[in-house]
PDB file of C-alpha atoms and ligand atoms in Angstrom:
ATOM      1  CA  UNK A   1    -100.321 -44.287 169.256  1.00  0.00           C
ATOM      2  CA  UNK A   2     -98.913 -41.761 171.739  1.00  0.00           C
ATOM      3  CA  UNK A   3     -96.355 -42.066 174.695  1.00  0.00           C
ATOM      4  CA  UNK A   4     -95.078 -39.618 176.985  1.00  0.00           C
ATOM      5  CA  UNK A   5     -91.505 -39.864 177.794  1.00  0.00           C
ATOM      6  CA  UNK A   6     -90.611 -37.409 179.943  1.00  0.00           C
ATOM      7  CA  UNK A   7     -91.378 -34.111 178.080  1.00  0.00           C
ATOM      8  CA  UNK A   8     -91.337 -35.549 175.234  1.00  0.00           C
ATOM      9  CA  UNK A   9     -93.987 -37.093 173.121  1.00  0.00           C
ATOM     10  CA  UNK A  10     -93.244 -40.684 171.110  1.00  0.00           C
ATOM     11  CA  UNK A  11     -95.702 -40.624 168.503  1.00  0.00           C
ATOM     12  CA  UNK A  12     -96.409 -43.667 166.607  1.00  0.00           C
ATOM     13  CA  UNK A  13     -98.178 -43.920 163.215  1.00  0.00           C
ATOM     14  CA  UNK A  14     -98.570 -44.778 159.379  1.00  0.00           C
ATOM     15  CA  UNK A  15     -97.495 -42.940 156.645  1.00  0.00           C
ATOM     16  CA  UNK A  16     -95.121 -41.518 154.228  1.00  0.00           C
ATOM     17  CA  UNK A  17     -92.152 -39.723 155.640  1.00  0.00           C
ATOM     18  CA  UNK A  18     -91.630 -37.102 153.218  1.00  0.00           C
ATOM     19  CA  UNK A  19     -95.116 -35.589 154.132  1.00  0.00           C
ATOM     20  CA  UNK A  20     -94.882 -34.874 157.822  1.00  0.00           C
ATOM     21  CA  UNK A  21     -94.175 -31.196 158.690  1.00  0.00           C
ATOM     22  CA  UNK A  22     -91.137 -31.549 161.615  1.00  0.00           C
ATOM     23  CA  UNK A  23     -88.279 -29.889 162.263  1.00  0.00           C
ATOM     24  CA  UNK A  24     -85.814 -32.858 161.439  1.00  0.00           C
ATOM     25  CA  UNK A  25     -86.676 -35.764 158.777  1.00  0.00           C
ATOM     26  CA  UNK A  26     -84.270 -38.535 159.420  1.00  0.00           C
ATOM     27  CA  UNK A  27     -83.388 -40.748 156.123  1.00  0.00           C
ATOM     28  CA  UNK A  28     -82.461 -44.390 155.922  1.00  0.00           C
ATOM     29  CA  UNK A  29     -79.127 -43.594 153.876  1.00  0.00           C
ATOM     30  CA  UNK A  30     -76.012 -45.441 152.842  1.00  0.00           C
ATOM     31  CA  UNK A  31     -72.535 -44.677 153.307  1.00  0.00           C
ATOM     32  CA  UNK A  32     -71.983 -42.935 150.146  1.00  0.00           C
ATOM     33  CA  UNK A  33     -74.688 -40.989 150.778  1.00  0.00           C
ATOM     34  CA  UNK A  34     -75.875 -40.967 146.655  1.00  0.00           C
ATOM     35  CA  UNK A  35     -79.384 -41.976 147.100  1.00  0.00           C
ATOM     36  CA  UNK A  36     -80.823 -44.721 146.553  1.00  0.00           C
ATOM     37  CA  UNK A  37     -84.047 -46.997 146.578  1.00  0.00           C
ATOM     38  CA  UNK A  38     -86.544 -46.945 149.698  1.00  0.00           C
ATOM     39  CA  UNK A  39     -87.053 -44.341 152.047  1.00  0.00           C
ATOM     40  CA  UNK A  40     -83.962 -42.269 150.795  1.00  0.00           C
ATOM     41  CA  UNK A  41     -85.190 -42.819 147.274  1.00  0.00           C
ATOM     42  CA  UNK A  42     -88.401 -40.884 148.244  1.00  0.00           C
ATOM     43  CA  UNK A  43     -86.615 -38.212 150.410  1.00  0.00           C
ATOM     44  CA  UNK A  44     -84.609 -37.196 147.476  1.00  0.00           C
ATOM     45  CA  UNK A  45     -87.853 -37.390 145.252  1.00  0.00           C
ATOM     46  CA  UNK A  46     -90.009 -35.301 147.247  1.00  0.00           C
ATOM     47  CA  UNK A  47     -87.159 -33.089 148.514  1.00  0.00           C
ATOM     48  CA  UNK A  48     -85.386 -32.392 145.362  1.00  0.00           C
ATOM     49  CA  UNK A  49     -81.821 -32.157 143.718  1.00  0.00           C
ATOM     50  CA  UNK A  50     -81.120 -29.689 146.727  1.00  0.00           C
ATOM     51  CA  UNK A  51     -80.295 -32.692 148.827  1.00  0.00           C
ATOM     52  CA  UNK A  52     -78.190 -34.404 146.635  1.00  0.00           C
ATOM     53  CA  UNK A  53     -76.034 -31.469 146.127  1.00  0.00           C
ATOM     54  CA  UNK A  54     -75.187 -31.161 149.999  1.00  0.00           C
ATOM     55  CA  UNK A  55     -74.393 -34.792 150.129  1.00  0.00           C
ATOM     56  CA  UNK A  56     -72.122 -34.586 147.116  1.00  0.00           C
ATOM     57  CA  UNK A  57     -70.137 -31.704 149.430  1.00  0.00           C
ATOM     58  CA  UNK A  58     -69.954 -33.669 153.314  1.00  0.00           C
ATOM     59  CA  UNK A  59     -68.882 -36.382 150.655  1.00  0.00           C
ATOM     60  CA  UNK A  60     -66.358 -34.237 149.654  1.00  0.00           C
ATOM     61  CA  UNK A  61     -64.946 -33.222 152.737  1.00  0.00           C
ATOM     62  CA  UNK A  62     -65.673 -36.559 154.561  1.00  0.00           C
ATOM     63  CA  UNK A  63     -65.499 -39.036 152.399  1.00  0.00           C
ATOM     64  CA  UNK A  64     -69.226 -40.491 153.234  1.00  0.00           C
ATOM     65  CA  UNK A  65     -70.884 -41.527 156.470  1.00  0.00           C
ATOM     66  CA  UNK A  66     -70.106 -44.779 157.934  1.00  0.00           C
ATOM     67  CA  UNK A  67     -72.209 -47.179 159.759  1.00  0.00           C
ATOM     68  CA  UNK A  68     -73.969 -45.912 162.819  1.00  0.00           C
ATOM     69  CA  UNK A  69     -73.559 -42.711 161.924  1.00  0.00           C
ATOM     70  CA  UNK A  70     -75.245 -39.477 160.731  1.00  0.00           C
ATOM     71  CA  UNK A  71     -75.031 -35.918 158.857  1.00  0.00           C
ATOM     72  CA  UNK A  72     -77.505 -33.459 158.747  1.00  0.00           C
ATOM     73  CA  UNK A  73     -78.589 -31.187 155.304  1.00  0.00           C
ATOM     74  CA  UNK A  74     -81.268 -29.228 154.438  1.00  0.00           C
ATOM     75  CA  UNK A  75     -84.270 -30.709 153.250  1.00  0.00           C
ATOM     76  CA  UNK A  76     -85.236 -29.138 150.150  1.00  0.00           C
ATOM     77  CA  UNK A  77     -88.682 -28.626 149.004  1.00  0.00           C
ATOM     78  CA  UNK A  78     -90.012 -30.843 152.175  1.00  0.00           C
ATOM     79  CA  UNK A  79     -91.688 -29.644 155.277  1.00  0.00           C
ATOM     80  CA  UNK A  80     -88.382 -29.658 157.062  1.00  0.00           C
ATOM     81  CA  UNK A  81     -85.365 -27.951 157.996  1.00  0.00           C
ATOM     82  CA  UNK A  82     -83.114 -30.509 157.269  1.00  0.00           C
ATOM     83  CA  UNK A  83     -82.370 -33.953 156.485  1.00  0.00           C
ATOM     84  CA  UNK A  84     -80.493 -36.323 158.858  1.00  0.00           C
ATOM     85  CA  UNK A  85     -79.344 -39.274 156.979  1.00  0.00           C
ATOM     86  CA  UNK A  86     -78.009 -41.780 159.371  1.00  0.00           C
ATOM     87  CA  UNK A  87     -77.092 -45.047 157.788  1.00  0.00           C
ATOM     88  CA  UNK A  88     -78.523 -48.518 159.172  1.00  0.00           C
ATOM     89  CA  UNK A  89     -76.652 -51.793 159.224  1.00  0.00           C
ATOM     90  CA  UNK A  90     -76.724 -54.271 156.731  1.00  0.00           C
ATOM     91  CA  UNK A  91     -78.094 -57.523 158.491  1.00  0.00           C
ATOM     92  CA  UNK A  92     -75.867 -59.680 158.410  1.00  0.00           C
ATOM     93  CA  UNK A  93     -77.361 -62.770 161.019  1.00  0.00           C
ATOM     94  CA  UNK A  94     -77.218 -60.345 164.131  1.00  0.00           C
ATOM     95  CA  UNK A  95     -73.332 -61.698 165.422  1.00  0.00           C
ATOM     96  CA  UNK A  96     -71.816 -58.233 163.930  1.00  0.00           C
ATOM     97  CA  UNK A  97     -72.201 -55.650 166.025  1.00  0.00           C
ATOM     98  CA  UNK A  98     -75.850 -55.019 164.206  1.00  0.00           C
ATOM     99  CA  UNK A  99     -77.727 -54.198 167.253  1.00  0.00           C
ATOM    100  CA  UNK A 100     -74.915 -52.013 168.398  1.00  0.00           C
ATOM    101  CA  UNK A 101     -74.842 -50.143 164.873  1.00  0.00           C
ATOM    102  CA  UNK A 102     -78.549 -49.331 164.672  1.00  0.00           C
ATOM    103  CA  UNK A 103     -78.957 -48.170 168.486  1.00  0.00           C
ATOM    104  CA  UNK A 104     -76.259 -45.468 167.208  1.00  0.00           C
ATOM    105  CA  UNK A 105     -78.088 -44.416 164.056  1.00  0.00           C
ATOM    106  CA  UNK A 106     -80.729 -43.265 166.626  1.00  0.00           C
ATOM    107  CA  UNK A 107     -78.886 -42.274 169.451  1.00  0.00           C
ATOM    108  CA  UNK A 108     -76.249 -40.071 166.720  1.00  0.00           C
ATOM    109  CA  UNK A 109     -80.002 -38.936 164.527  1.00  0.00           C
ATOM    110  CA  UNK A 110     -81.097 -37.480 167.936  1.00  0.00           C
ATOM    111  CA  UNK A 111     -78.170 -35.613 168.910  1.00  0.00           C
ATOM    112  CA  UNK A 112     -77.407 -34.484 165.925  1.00  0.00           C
ATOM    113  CA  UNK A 113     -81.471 -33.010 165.709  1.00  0.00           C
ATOM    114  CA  UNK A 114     -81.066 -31.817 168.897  1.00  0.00           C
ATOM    115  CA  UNK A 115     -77.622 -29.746 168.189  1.00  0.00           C
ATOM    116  CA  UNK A 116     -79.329 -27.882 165.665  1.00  0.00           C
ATOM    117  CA  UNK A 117     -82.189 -26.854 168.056  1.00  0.00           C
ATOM    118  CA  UNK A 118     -84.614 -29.210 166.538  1.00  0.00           C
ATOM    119  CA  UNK A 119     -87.811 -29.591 168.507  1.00  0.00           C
ATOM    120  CA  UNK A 120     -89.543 -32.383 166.279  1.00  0.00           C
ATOM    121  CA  UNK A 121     -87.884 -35.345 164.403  1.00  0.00           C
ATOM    122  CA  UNK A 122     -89.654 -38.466 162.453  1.00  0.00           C
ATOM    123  CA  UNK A 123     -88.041 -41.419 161.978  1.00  0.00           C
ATOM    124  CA  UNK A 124     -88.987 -44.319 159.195  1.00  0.00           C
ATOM    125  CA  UNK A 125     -87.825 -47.918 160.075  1.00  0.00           C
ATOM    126  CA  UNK A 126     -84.206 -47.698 160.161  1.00  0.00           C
ATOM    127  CA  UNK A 127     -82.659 -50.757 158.441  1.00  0.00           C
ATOM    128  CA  UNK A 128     -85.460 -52.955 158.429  1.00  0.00           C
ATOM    129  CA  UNK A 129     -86.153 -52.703 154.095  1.00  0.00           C
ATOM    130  CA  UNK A 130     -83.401 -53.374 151.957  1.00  0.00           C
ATOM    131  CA  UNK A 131     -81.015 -53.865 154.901  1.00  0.00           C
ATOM    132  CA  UNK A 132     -83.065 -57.061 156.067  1.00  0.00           C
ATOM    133  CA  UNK A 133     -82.508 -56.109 159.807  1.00  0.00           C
ATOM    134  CA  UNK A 134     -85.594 -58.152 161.571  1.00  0.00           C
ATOM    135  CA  UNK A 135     -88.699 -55.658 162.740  1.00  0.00           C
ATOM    136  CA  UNK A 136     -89.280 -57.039 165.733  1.00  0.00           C
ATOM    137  CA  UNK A 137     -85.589 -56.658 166.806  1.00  0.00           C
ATOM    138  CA  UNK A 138     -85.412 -53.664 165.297  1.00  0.00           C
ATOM    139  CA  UNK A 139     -88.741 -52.078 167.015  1.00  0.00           C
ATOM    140  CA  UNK A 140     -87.428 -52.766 170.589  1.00  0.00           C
ATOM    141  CA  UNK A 141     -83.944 -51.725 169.414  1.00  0.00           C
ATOM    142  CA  UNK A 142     -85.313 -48.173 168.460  1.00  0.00           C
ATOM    143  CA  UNK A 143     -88.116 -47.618 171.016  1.00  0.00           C
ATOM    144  CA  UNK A 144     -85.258 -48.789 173.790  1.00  0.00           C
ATOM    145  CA  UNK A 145     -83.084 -45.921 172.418  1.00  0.00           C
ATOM    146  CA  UNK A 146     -85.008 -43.119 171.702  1.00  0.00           C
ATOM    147  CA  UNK A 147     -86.888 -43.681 175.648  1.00  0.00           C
ATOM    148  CA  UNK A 148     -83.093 -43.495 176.850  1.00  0.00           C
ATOM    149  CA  UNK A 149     -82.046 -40.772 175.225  1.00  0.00           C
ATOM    150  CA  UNK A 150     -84.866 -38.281 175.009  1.00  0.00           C
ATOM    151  CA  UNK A 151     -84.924 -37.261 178.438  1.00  0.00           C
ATOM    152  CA  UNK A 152     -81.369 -35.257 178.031  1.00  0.00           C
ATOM    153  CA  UNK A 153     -82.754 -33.761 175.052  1.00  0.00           C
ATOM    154  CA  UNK A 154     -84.756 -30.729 174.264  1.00  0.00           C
ATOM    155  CA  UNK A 155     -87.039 -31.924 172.127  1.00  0.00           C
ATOM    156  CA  UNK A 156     -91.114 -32.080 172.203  1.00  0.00           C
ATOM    157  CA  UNK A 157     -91.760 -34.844 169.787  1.00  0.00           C
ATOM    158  CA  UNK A 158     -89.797 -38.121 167.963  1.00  0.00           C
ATOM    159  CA  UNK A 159     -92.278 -39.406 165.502  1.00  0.00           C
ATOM    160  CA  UNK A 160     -91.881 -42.757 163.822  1.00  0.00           C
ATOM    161  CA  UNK A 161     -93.431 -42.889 159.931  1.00  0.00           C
ATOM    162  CA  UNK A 162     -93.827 -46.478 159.426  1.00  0.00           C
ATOM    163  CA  UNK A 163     -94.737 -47.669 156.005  1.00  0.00           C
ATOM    164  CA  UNK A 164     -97.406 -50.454 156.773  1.00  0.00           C
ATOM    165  CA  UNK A 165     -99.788 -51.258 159.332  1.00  0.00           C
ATOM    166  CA  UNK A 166     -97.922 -54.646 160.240  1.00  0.00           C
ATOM    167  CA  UNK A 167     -94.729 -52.513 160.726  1.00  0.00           C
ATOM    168  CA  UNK A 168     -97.128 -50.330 162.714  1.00  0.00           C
ATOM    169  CA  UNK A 169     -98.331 -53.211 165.108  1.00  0.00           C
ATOM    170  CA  UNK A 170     -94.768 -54.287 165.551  1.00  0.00           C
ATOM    171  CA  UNK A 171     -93.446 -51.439 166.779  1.00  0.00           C
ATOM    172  CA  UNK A 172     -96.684 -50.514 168.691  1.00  0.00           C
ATOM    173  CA  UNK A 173     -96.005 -53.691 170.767  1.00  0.00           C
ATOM    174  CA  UNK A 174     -92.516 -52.717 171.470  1.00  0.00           C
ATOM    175  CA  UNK A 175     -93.618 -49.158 173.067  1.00  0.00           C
ATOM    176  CA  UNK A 176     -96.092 -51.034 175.330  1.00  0.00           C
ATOM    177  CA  UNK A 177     -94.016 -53.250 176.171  1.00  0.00           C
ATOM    178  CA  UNK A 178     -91.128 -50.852 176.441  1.00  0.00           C
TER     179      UNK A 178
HETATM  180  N1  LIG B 201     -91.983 -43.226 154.373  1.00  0.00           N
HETATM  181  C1  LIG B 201     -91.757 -44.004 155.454  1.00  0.00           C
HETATM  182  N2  LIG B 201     -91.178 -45.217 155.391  1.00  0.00           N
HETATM  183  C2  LIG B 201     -90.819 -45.673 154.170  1.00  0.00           C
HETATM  184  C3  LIG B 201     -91.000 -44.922 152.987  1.00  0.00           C
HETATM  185  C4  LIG B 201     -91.613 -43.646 153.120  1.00  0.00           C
HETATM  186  N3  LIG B 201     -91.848 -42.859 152.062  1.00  0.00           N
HETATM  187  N4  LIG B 201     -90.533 -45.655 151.950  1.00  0.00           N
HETATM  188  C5  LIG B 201     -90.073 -46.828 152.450  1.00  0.00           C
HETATM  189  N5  LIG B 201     -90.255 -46.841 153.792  1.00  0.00           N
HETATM  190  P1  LIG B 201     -85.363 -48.955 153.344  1.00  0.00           P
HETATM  191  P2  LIG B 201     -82.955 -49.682 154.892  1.00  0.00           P
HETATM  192  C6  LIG B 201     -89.908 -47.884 154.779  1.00  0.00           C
HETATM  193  O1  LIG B 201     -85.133 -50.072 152.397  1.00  0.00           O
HETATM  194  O2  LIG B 201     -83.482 -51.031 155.173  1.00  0.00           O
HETATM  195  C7  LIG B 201     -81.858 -47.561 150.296  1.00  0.00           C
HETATM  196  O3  LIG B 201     -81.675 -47.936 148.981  1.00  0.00           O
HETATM  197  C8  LIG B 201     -89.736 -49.297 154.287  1.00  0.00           C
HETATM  198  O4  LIG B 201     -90.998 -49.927 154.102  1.00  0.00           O
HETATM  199  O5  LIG B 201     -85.758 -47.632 152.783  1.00  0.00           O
HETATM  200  O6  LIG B 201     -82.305 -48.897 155.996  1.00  0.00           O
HETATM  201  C9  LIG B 201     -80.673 -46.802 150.868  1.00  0.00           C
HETATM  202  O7  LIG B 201     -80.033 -46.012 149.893  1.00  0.00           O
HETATM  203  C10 LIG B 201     -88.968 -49.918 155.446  1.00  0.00           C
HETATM  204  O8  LIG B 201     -89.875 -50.268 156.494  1.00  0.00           O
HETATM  205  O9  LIG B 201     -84.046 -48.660 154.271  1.00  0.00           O
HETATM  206  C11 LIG B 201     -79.788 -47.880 151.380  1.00  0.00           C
HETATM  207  O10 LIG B 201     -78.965 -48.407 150.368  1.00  0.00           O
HETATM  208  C12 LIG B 201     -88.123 -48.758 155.959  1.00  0.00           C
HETATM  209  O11 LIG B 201     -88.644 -47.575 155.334  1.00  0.00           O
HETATM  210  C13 LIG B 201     -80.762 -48.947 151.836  1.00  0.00           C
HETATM  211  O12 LIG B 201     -81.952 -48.742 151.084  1.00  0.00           O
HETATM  212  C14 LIG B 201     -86.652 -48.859 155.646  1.00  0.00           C
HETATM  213  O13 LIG B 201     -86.466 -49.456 154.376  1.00  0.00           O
HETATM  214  C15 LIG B 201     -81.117 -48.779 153.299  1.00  0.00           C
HETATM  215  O14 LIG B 201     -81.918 -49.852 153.707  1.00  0.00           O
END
């Protein structure tokens, strides 16, 4: 599913993340930026010990990346340029600041993509696997921000990879709707 925003395309569809050829992969992270299981597990998979080692060294200097926000390395073996991990709230009910968090793991992902003259990013489901953060609230959440913030940008496409074809339908309804 396609949407024009402006000049930039919202692409919608299924797959694995690690595959698509883009300027800017964005990973599902968390804040000590070691890996883990999910969609980071697979980014550091297909993308190599490359990754890991520039994560080990913003760790270094910064101590990890907090909620909401992201850091950008290079990608390794994938089709990419780099890596932007941005880590995704923990659900926690929905009365901590959750919907806040995750508009900011997009809104930070994009700016940070676009700083380094990124023309293409894909983003995977922020949040909504091991962090339990509901789809459906999670689908607007994302579509809302990346429609709101792409038309500053320079970029020509924001892809979302989702995983399943019932996360696929979810967040198809929220661009519609959107
Ligand atoms: N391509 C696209 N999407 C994927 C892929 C893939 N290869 N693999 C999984 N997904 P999750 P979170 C989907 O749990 O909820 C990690 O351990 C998955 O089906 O990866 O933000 C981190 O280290 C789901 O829809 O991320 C953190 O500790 C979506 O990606 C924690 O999980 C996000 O699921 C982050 O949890």
């Amino acid at each position: 599913m396609e949407k024009q925003i402006g000049q930039t395309q919202l692409i919608l569809k299924i797959g694995d993340i690690t595959r698509e050829e883009v300027d800017a992969i964005v990973n599902a992270a968390n804040s000590t930026l070691l890996g883990g299981g999910g969609v980071d597990g697979a980014i550091h998979r297909a993308g190599g010990p490359e990754i890991l080692e520039e994560c080990r060294k913003i760790r270094d200097k910064q101590g990890g990346c907090p909620t909401g926000e992201a850091v950008a390395t290079t990608a390794g073996r994938l089709h990419a340029r780099y890596v932007i991990h941005t880590v995704g709230p923990v659900w926690h009910g929905g009365g901590h600041d959750e919907d806040r968090l995750l508009a900011s793991c997009y809104r930070n992902s994009l700016a940070l993509a676009s700083q380094l003259k990124c023309r293409s990013v894909a983003f995977p489901s922020i949040s909504t696997g091991a962090y339990g953060f509901p789809i459906e609230r999670a689908s607007q959440i994302a579509v809302r921000t990346i429609s709101q913030e792409v038309p500053a940008l320079d970029l020509t496409e924001v892809r979302l990879v989702l995983f399943s074809s019932a996360d696929f339908e979810v967040y198809t309804r929220a661009t519609t709707r959107s």
